PDB file of C-alpha atoms in Angstrom:
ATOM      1  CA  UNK A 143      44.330  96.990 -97.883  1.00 59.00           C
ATOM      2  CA  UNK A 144      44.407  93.001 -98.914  1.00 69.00           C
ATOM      3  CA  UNK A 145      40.737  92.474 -97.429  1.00 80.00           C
ATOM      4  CA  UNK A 146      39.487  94.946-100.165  1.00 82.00           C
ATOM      5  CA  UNK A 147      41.296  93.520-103.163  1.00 84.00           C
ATOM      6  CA  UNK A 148      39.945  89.860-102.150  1.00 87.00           C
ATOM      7  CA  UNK A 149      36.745  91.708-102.109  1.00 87.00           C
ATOM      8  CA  UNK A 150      37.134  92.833-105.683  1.00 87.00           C
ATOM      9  CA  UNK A 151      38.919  89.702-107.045  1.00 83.00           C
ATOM     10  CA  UNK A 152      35.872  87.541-105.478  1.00 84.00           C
ATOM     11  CA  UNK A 153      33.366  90.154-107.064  1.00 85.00           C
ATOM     12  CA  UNK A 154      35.133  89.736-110.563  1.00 85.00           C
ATOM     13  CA  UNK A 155      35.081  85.939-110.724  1.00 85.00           C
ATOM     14  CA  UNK A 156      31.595  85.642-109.049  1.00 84.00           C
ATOM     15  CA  UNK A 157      30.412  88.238-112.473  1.00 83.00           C
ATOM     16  CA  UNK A 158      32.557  85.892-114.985  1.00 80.00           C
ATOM     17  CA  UNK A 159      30.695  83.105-113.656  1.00 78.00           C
ATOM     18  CA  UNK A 160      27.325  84.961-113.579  1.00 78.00           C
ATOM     19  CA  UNK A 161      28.379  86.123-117.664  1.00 71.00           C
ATOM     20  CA  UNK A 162      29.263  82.478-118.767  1.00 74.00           C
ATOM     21  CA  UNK A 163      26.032  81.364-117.628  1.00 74.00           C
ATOM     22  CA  UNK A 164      23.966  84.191-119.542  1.00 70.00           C
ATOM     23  CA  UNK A 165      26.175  82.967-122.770  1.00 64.00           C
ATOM     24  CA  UNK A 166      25.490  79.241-122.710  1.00 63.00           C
ATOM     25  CA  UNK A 167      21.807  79.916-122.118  1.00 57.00           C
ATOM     26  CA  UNK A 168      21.412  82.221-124.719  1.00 54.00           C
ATOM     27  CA  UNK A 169      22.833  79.865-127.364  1.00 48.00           C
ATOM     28  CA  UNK A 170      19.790  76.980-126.418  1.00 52.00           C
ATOM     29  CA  UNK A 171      17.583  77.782-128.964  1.00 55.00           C
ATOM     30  CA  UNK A 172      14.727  74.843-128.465  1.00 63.00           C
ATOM     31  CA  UNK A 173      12.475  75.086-130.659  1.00 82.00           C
ATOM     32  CA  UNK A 174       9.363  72.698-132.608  1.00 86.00           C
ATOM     33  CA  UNK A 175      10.691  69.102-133.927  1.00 87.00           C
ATOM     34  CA  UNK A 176       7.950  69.953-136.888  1.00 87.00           C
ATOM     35  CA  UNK A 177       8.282  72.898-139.051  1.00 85.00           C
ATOM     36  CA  UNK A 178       5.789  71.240-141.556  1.00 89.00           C
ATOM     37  CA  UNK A 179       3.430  68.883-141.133  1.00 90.00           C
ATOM     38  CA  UNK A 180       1.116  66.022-143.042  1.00 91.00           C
ATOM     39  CA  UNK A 181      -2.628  64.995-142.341  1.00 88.00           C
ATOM     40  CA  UNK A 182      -2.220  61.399-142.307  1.00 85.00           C
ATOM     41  CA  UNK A 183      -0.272  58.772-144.524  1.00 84.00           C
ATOM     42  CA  UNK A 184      -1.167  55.839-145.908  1.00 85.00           C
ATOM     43  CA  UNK A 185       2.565  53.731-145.416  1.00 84.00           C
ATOM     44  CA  UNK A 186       3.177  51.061-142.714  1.00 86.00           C
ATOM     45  CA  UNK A 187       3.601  53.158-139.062  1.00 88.00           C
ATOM     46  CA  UNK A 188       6.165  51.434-137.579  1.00 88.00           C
ATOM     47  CA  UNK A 189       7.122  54.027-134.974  1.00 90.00           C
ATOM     48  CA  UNK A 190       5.594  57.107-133.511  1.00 90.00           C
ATOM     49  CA  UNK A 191       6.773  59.731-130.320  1.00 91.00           C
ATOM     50  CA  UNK A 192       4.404  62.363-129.004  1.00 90.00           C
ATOM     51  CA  UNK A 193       6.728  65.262-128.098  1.00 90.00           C
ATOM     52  CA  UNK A 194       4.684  67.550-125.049  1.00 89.00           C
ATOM     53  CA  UNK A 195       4.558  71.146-124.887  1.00 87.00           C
ATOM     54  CA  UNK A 196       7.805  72.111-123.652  1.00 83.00           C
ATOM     55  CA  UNK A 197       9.274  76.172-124.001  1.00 80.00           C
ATOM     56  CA  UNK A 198      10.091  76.985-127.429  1.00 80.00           C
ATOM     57  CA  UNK A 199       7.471  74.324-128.641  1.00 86.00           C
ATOM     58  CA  UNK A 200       4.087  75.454-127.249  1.00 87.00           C
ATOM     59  CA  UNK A 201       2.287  72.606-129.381  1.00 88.00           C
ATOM     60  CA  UNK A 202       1.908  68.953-128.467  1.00 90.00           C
ATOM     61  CA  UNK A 203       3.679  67.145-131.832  1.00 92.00           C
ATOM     62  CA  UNK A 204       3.829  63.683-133.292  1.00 93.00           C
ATOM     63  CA  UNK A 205       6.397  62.230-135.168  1.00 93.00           C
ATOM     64  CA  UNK A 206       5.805  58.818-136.488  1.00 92.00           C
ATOM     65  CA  UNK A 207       8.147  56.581-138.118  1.00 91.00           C
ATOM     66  CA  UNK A 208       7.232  55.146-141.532  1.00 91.00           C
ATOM     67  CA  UNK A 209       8.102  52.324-143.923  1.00 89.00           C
ATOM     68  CA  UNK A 210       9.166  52.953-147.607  1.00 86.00           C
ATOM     69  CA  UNK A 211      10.309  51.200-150.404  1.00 81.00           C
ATOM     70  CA  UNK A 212      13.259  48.683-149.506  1.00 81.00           C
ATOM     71  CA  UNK A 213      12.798  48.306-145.586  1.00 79.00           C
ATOM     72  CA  UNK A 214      14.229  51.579-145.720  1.00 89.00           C
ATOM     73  CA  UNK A 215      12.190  54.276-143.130  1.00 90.00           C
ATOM     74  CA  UNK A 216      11.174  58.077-142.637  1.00 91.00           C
ATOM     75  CA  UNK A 217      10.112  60.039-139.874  1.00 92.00           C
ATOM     76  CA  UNK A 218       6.828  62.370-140.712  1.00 93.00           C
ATOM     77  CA  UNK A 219       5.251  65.244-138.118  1.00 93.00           C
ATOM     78  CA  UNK A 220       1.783  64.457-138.408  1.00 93.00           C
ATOM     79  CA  UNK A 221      -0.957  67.775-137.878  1.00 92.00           C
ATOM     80  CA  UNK A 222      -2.255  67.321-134.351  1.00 91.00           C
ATOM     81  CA  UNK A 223      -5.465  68.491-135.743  1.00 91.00           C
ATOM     82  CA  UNK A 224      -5.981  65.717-138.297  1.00 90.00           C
ATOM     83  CA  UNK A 225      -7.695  62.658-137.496  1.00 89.00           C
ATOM     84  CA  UNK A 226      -5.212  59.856-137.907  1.00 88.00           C
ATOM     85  CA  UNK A 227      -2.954  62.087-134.927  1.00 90.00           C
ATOM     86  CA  UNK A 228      -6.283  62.529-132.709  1.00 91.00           C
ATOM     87  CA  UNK A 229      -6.082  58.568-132.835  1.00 89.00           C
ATOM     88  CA  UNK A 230      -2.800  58.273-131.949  1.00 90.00           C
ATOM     89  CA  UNK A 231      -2.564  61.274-128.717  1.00 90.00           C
ATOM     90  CA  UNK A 232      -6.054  59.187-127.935  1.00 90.00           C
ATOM     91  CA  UNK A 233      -4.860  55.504-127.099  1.00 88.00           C
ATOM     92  CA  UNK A 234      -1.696  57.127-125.951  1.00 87.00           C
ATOM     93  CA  UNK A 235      -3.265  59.009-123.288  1.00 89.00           C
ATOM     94  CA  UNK A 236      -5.631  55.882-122.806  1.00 87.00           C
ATOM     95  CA  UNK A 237      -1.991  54.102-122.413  1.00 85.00           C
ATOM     96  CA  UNK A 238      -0.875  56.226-119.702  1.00 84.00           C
ATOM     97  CA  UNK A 239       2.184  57.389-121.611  1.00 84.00           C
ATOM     98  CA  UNK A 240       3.465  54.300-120.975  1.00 85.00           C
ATOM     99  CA  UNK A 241       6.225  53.588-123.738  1.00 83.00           C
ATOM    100  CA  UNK A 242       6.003  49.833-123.100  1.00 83.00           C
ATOM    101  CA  UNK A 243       2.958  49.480-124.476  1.00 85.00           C
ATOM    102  CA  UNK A 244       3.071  52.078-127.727  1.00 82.00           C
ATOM    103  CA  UNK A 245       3.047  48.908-129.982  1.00 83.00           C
ATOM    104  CA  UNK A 246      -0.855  48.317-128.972  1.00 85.00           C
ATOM    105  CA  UNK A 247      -1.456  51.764-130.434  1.00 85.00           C
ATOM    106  CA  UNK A 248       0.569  50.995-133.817  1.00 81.00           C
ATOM    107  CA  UNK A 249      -1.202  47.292-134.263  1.00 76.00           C
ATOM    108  CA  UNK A 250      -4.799  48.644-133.003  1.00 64.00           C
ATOM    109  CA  UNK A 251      -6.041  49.918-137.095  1.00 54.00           C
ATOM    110  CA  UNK A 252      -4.892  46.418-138.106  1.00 50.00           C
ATOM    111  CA  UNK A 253      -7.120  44.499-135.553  1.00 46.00           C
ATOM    112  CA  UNK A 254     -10.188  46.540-136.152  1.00 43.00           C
ATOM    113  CA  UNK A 255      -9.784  45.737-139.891  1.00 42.00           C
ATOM    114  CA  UNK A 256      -9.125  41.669-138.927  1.00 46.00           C
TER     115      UNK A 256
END
């Protein structure tokens, strides 16, 4: 009679762990870092982050970082569409991802117009 009630007890906490699981999953919602987004921008780019397709975000975005009045800064989503973003997802690629050298990509404009 004690081997089936061990039975049953190891059922029960087996489906409370199988339940909590289900529940914390359910309550990741991931979803796009860009709700709205800008063709290009004429501030200072100090910073930028390419953000892959990933579930809940089937879109490759870009966020850069820009400079504003007082050294103060804001993050825009630029349209992967536009051109200034096709520039950027260009010499990133061309960069291997490689986060060591995103500053190249930033300073490249500023060279070409040297």
């Amino acid at each position: 009679m004690l081997a089936p009630m061990r039975r049953f007890a190891l059922l029960l906490v087996a489906l409370a762990a199988v339940c909590i699981q289900i529940h914390q999953a359910q309550n990741i919602l991931i979803r796009c870092s860009c709700p709205q987004t800008v063709k290009m921008t004429k501030l200072n780019v100090t910073d930028f982050e390419v953000l892959e397709r990933r579930s809940g975000c089937d879109k490759t975005e870009l966020i850069v970082t820009v400079t504003v009045a007082e050294n103060s800064t804001q993050r825009l989503c630029l349209d992967p569409a536009g051109r200034m973003a096709m520039a950027y997802f260009k010499c990133w690629e061309n960069k291997n991802k490689n986060e060591t050298r995103k500053h190249e990509c930033l300073f490249r404009k500023k060279r070409i117009e040297k």
